[in-house]
XYZ file of C-alpha atoms in Angstrom:
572
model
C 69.054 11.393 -16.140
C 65.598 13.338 -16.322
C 64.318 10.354 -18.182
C 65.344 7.903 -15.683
C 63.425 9.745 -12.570
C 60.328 9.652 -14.853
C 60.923 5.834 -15.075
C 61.391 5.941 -11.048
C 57.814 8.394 -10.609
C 55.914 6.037 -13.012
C 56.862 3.078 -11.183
C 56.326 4.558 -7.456
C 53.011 5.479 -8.850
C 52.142 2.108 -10.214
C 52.834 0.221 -6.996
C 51.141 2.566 -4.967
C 48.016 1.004 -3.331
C 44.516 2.140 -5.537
C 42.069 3.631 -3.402
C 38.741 1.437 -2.693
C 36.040 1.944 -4.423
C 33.337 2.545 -2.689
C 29.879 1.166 -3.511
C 26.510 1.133 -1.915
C 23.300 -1.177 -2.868
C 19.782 -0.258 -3.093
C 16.908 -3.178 -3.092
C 13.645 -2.136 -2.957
C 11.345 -4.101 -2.022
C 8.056 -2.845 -2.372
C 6.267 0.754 -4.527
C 7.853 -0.500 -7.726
C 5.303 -1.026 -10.806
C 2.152 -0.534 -8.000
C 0.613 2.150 -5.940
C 1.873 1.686 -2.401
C 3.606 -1.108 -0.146
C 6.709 1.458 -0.494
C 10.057 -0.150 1.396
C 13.834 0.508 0.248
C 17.096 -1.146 1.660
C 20.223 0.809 1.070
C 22.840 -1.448 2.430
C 26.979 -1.092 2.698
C 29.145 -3.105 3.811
C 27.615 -5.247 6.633
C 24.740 -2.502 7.745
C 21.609 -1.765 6.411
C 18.876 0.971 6.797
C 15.406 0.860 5.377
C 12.932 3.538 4.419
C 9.719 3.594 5.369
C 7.354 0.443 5.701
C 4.180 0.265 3.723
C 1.072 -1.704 3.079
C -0.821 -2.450 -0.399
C -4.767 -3.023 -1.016
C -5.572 -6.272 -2.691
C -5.948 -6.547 -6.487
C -9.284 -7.932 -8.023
C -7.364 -11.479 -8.431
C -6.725 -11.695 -4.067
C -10.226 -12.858 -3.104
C -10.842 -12.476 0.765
C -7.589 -10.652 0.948
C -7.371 -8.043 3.430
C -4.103 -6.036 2.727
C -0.937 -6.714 1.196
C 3.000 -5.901 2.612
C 6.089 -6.581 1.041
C 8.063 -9.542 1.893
C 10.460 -9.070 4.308
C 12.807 -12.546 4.249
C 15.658 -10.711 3.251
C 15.720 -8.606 6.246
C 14.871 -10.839 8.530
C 17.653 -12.988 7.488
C 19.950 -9.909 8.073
C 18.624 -8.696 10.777
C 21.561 -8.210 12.583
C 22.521 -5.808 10.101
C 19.950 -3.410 10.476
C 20.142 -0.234 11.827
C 16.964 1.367 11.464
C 13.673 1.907 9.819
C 13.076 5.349 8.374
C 9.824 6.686 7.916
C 9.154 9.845 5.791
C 5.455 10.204 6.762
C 2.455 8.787 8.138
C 0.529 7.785 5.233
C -0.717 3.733 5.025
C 1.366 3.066 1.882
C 4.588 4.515 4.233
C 3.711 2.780 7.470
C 1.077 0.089 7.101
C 3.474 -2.818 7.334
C 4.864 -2.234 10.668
C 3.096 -4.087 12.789
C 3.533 -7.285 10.462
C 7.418 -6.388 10.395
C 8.033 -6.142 14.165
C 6.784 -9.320 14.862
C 9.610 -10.419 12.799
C 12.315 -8.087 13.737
C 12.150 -5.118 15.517
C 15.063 -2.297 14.452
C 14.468 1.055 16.072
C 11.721 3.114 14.009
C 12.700 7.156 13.380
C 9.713 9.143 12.646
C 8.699 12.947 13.152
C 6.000 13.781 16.203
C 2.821 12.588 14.145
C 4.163 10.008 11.708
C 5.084 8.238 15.498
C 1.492 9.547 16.513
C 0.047 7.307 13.943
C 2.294 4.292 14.132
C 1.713 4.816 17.892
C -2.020 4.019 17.544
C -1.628 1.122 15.414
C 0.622 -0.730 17.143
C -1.770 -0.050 20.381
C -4.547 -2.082 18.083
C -2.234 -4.827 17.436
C -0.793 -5.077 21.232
C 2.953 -4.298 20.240
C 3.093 -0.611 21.781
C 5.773 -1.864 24.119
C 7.606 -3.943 21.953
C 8.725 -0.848 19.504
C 11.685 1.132 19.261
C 10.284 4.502 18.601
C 12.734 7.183 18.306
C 11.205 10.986 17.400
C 13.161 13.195 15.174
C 12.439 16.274 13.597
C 12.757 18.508 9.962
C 16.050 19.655 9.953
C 17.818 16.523 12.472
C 20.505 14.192 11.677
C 20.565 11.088 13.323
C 23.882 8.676 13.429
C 22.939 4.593 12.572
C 25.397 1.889 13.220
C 29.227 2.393 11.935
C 28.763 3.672 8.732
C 24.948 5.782 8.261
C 24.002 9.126 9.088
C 20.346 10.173 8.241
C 19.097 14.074 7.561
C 15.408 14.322 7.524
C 14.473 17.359 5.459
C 11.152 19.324 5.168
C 8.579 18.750 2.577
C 5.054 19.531 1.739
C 2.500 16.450 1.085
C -0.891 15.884 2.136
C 0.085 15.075 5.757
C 1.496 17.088 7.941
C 5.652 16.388 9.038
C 6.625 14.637 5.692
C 10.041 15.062 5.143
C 12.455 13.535 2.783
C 15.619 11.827 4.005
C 19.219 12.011 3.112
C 20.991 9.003 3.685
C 24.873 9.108 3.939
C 27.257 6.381 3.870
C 31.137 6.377 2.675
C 29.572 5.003 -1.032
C 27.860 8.694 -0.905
C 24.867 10.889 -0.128
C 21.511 9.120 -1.337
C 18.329 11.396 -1.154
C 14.966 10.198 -0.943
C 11.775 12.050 -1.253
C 9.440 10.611 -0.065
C 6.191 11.900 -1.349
C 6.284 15.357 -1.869
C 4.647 18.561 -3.076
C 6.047 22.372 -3.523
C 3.584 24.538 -1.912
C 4.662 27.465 -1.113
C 1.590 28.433 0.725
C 0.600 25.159 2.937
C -2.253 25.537 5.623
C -0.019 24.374 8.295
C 3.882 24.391 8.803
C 6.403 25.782 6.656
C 7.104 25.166 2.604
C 9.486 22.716 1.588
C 12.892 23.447 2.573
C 14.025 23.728 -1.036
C 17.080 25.767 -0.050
C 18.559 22.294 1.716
C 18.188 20.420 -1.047
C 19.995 23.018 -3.183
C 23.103 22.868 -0.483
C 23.066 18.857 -0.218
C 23.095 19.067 -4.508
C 25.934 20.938 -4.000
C 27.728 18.805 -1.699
C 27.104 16.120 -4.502
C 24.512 13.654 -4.437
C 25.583 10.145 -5.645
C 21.597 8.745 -6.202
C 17.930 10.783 -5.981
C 15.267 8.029 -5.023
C 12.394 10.451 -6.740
C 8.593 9.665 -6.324
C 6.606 9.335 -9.598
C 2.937 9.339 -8.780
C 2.601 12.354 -10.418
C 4.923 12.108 -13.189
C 3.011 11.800 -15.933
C 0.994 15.369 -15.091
C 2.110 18.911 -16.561
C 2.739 21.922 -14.680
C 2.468 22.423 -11.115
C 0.436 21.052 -8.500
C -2.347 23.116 -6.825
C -1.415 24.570 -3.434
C -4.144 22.488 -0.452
C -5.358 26.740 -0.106
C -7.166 26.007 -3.887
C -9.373 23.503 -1.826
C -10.228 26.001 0.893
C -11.701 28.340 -1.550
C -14.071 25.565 -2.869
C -14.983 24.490 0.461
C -16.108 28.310 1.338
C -18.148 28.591 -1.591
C -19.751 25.204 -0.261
C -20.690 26.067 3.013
C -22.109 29.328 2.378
C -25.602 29.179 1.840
C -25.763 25.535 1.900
C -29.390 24.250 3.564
C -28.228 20.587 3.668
C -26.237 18.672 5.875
C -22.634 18.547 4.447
C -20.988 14.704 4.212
C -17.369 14.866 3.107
C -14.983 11.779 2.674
C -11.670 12.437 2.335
C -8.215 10.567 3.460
C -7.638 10.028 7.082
C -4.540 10.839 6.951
C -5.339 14.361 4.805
C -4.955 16.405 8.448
C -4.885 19.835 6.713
C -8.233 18.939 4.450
C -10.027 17.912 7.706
C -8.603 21.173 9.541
C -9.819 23.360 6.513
C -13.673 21.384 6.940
C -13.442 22.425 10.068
C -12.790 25.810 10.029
C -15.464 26.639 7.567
C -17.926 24.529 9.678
C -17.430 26.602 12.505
C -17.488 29.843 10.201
C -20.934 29.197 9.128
C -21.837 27.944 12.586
C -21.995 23.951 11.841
C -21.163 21.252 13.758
C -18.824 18.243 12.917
C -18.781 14.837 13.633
C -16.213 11.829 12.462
C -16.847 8.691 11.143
C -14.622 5.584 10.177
C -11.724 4.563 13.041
C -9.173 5.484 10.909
C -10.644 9.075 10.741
C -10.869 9.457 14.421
C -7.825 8.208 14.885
C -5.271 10.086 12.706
C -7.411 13.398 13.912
C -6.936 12.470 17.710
C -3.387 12.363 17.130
C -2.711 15.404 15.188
C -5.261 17.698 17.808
C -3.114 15.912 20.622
C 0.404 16.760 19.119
C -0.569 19.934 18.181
C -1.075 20.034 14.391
C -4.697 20.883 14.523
C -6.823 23.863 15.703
C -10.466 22.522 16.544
C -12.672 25.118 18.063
C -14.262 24.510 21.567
C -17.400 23.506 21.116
C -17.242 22.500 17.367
C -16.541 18.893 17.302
C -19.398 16.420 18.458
C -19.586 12.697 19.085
C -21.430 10.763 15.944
C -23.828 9.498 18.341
C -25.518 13.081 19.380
C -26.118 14.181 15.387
C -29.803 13.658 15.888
C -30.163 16.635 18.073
C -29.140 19.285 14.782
C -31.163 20.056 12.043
C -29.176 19.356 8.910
C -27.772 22.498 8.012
C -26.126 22.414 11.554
C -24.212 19.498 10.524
C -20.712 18.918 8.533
C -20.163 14.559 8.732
C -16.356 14.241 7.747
C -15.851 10.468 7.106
C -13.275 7.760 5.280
C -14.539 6.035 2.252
C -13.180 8.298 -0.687
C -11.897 5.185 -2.346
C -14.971 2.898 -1.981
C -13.600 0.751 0.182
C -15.963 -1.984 1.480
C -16.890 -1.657 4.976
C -15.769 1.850 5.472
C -18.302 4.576 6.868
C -18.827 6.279 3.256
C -19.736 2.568 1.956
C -22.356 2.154 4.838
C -23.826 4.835 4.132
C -24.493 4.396 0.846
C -25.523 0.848 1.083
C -27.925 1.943 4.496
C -25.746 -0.311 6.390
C -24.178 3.002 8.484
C -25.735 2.537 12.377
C -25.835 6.333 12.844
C -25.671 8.006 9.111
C -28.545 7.523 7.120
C -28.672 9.569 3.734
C -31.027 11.559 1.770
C -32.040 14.401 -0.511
C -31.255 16.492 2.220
C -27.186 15.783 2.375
C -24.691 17.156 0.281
C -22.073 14.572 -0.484
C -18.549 15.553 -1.105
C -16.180 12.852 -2.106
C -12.663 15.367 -1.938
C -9.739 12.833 -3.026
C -8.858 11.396 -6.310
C -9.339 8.218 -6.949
C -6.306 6.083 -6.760
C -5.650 3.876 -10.024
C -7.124 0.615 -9.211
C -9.980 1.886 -7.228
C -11.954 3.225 -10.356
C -15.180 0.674 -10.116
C -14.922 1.023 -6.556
C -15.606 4.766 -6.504
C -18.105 3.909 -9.088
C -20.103 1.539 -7.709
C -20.896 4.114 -4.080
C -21.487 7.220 -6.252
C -24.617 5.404 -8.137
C -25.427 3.955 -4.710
C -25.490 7.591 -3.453
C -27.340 9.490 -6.541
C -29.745 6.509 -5.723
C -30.502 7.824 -2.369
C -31.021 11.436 -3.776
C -28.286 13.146 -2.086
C -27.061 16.178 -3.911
C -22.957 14.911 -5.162
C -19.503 17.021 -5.815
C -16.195 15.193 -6.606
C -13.408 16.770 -7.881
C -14.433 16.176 -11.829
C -17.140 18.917 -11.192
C -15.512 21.226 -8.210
C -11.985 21.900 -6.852
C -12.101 19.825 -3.790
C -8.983 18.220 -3.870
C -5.170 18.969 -5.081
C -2.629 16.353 -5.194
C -0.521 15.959 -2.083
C 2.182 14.943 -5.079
C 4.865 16.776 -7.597
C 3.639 17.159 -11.238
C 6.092 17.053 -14.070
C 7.654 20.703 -13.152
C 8.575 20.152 -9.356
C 10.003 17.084 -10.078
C 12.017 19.197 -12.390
C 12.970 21.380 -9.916
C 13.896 19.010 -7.304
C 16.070 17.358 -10.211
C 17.895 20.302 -10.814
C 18.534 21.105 -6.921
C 20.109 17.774 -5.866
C 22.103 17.219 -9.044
C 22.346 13.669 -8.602
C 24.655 11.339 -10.437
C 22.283 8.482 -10.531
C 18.545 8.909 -10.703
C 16.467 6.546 -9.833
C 12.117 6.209 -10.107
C 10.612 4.978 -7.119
C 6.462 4.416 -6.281
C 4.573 4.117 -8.735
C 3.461 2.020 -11.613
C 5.742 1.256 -14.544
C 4.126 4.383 -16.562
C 4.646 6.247 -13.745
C 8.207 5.369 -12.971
C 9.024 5.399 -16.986
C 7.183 9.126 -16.650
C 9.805 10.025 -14.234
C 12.614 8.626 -15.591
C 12.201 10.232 -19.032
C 12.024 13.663 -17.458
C 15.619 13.204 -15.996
C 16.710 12.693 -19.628
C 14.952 15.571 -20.084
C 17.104 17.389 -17.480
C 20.387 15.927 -19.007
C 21.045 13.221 -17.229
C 23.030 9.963 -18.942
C 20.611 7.082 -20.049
C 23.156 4.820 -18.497
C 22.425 6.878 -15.054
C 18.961 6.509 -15.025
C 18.118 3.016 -13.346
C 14.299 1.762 -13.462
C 14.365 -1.185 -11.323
C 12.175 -3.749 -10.249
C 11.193 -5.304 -6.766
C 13.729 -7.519 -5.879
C 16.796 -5.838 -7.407
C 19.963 -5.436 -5.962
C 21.296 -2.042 -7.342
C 24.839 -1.591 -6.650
C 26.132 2.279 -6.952
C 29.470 4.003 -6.470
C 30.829 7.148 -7.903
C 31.858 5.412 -11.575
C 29.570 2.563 -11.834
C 25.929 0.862 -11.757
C 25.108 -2.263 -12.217
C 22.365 -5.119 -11.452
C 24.269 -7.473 -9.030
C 21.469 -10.001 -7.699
C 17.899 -10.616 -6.409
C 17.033 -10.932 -3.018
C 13.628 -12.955 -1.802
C 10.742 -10.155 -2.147
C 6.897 -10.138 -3.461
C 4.125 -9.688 -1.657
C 2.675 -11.418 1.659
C -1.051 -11.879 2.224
C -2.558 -10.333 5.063
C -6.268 -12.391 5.512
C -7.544 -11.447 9.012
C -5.341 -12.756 11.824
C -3.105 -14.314 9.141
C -0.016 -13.539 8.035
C 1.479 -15.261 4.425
C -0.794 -18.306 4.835
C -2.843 -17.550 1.954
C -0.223 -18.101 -1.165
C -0.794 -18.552 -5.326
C -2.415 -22.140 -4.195
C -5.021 -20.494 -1.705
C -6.116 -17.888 -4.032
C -6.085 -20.047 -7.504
C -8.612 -22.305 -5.026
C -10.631 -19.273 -4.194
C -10.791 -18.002 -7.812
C -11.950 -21.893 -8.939
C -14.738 -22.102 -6.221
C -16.033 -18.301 -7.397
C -16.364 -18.930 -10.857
C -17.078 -22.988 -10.972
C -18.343 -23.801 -7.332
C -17.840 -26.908 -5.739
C -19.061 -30.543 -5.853
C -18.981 -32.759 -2.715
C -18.777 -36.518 -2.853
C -19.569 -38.364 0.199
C -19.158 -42.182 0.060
C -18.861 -44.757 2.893
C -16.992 -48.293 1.822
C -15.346 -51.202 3.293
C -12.248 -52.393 1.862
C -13.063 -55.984 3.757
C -16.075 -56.517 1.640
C -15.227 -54.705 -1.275
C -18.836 -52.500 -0.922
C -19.673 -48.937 -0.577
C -21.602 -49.392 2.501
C -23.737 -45.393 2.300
C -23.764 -42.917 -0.654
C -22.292 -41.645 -2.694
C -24.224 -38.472 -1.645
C -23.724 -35.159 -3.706
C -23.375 -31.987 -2.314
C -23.226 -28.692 -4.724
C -22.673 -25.483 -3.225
C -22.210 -22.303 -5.855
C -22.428 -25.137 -8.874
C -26.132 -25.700 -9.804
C -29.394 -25.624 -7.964
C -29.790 -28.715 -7.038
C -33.746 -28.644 -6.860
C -33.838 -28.045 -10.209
C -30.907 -30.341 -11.318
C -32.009 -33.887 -10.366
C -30.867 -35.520 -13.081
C -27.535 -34.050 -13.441
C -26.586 -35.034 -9.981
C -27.788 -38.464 -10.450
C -25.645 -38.801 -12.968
C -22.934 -37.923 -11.075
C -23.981 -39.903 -7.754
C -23.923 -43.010 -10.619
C -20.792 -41.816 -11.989
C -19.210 -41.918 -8.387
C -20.254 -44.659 -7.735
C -19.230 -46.683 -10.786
C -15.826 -45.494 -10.600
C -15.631 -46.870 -6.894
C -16.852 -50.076 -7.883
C -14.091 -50.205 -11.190
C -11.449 -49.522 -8.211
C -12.518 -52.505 -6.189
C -12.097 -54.517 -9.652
C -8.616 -53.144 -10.052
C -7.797 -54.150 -6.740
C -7.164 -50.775 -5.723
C -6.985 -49.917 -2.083
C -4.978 -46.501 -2.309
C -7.040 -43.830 -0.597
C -5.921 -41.313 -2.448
C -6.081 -43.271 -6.354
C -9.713 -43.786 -5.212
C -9.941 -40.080 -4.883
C -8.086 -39.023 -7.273
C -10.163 -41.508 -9.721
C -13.494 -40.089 -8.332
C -12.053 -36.326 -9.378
C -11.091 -37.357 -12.509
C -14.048 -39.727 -13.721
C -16.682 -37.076 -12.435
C -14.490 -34.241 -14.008
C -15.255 -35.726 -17.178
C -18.325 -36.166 -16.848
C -19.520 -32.788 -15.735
C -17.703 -31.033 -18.309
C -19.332 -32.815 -20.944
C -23.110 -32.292 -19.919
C -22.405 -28.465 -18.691
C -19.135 -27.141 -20.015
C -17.964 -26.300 -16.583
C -15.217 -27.028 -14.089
C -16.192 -26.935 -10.950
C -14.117 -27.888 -7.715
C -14.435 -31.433 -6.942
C -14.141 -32.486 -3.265
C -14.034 -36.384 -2.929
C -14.829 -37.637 0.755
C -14.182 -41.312 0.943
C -14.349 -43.148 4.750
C -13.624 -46.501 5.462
C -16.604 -48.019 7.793
């Protein structure tokens, strides 16, 4: 009998309905295997939420390029999906892409007081202020999206001030991302990192950790921003020379620590580059800087102090062309001009990438005689990012199931993933993905499930994605070939080139001193247009196309170049 109400158990048990199991996708779409253009979809069901919104700087390969966002298709064709765009801090590689986006779509944007400060200010310059949804939140809030998301934006240290990282929770399970983060336990503005939160969400249970990497590869700890304050005091005091120091815009407790110990040692400070003056407007208007009366001073009126009355703080730490530290160096700056009597104080790192950049303006400013300090000979900067042992740490607070590397390059990301091996975590639940992937999660398995549409979009002046592989391959031909012209006049009716050919060379050879290579090709041009009247050939394009090839030939054999080749053929 006892055996037959077994039987009866089993079988209630087997037609019992299995609970669903729940899964959640992550697709990022930009920070993976590069330095910046950072932007992650976690979608279930039929909502979405992204984190944050970056931009990119061009590569050596994007001639004329201006910046670079991630492509965005696969939200805009889901747009009714989306909840919400959640930014973790106001850094370019976190927000950049914004005003490109919202032209597209336009979710509500969640962002702490200064973050929205700065997006705030950009979207003024592009003329979308009142087209955004900007919705302020705070360390410590959690904010309900659509059906199925909640969002807890937790406290963290960086090199901006209200970075937080953000949990996002769905039925699938709690997904943490960090953002880009630092411990520092004594930061110049604000509180630490709320490390004890992480510790109760790891303890809740965490089903992925979205982890930064920037730092991963680096030992130890990194430096609390205080280290830089103590370098900065032993620069000031004493100095005779006017002090120039580029650092990030965005870097608001750097700039606050320049200008405390310019007003200790009775200096006063100017700012130059728009991106300086506007990131510091904001935080001094939202309260998260402390600029004595009296102490700033417009660029214009720096004539009026004698050097050692001056402190210049300025963008340009990465080289960039056009910005004010670039100007400078190249005496191109309308108010800054540089000499053995400035003190130049590049305080940033250089970001991979940028290395002949940085190069090429600190011989430009030895050249001028100015006295230089970087951080390879003085402490004047510390990481705003986690080295190998804080990454630990935040590993070992949120406990995740599934860990997964996010911004950086592949080293960077394979850096990070190795130390949560390191940590004990499964090989099989350690994910390194790339753009593009569609990572689908739930509480007993991963796997790769798709691609979605992603890569990057060109940003070239005014325009937006209409400079593609075709543009740029035509860029990179005319800068190392240059480009041949071919101007002929003909009349299909009389079978005649009525004018030309005539040659035009621009970035190929000088022509002055070239005669008898561009006759040949003028005779070369021309012979081929003849051969096409004696083929009967009245195609437009086949005459062009012959032109191209014939004078292709031609040039390659007398110079063992390629240069563009332009045919211009008009029927008179």
């Amino acid at each position: 009998m006892a055996k037959n109400n077994n039987n009866n158990n089993n079988n209630r048990q087997q037609n019992r309905p299995q609970k669903k199991e729940e899964k959640v996708k992550i697709i990022p779409l930009g920070g993976l295997g590069e330095i910046g253009k950072n932007m992650t979809v976690i979608e279930y069901e039929d909502e979405m939420v992204v984190v944050d919104a970056g931009l990119g700087f061009p590569d050596d390969s994007m001639l004329g390029v201006d910046l670079v966002i991630p492509d965005t298709a696969y939200l805009e064709e889901n747009a009714d999906k989306l909840q919400g765009i959640l930014l973790t801090h106001g850094h370019e590689d976190h927000i950049g892409a914004l005003p490109y986006i919202l032209r597209l779509i336009n979710p509500p944007i969640y962002g702490t007081l200064l973050t929205l400060g700065i997006v705030e200010g950009k979207l003024i310059e592009h003329g979308l202020e009142h087209v955004a949804k900007l919705n302020q939140v705070q360390s410590g809030d959690t904010i309900k999206l659509g059906k199925y998301f909640t969002a807890e934006f937790i406290r963290v240290n960086h090199s901006i001030a209200d970075s937080c990282a953000i949990a996002v929770r769905c039925p699938a399970g709690t997904i943490v991302c960090t953002g880009d983060f630092k411990i520092d336990l004594t930061p110049i503005q604000g509180e630490p990192i709320n490390l004890t939160r992480f510790g109760e969400i790891g303890k809740e249970g965490v089903l992925a950790l979205l982890c930064e990497s920037t730092n991963a590869e680096r030992v130890g700890f990194t430096m609390s921003e205080r280290k830089v304050g103590k370098s900065l005091d032993n620069i000031f005091r004493g100095c005779d020379k006017r002090v120039v120091i580029a650092t990030f815009s965005s870097n608001v407790h750097r700039v606050q620590q320049i200008i405390n110990f310019s007003h200790k040692y009775g200096r006063k400070v100017a700012l130059t580059g728009r991106s300086m003056i506007n990131v510091i407007a904001a935080a001094h208007k939202f309260g998260y800087m402390d600029i004595p009366d009296g102490t700033l001073i417009d660029i214009n009126d720096i004539k009026r102090f004698k050097p050692e009355e001056l402190t210049i703080i300025t963008t340009g730490s990465q080289g960039e062309p056009m910005s004010a530290l670039y100007r400078m160096a190249f005496a191109e700056h309308d108010k800054v001009s540089l000499s053995s009597s400035d003190l130049v104080v590049i305080s940033a790192t250089t970001i991979p990438g940028n290395e002949k950049l940085v190069t090429k303006i600190i011989n430009e400013l030895l050249k001028k005689g100015v006295t230089l300090l970087n951080d390879a000979v003085a402490d004047v900067h510390v990481s705003g990012h986690a080295c190998q042992e804080e990454l630990k740490i935040m590993q070992s607070l949120v406990k995740p199931k599934y860990f997964i590397p996010i911004h950086g390059e592949y080293r960077h990301l394979k850096a990070n993933a190795d130390l949560a091996a390191e940590m004990g975590l499964a090989g099989s639940n350690i994910i390194i993905p790339e753009i593009g992937m569609v990572v689908e999660l739930s509480e007993n398995s991963v796997r790769t499930v798709d691609r979605v549409p992603s890569g990057k979009v060109l940003i070239d002046g005014l325009g937006v994605g209409d400079v593609g592989s075709v543009v740029l391959r035509d860029r990179r031909h005319l800068a190392q070939d240059g480009l041949i012209v071919v101007v002929a006049a003909i009349s299909f009716e009389t079978r005649e080139v009525l004018s030309g050919p005539d040659i035009v060379s621009r970035g190929f050879v000088y022509v002055k001193e070239a005669e008898e290579l561009m006759d040949g090709i003028k005779e070369v041009a021309l012979e081929t247009i003849e051969k096409c009247f004696e083929d009967d050939i009245d195609e437009w394009n086949t005459i062009k196309s012959k032109i191209k090839d014939a004078l292709t030939t031609y040039i390659y054999s007398v110079t063992k170049r390629k240069p563009m080749i332009l045919p211009v053929v008009m029927e008179v």
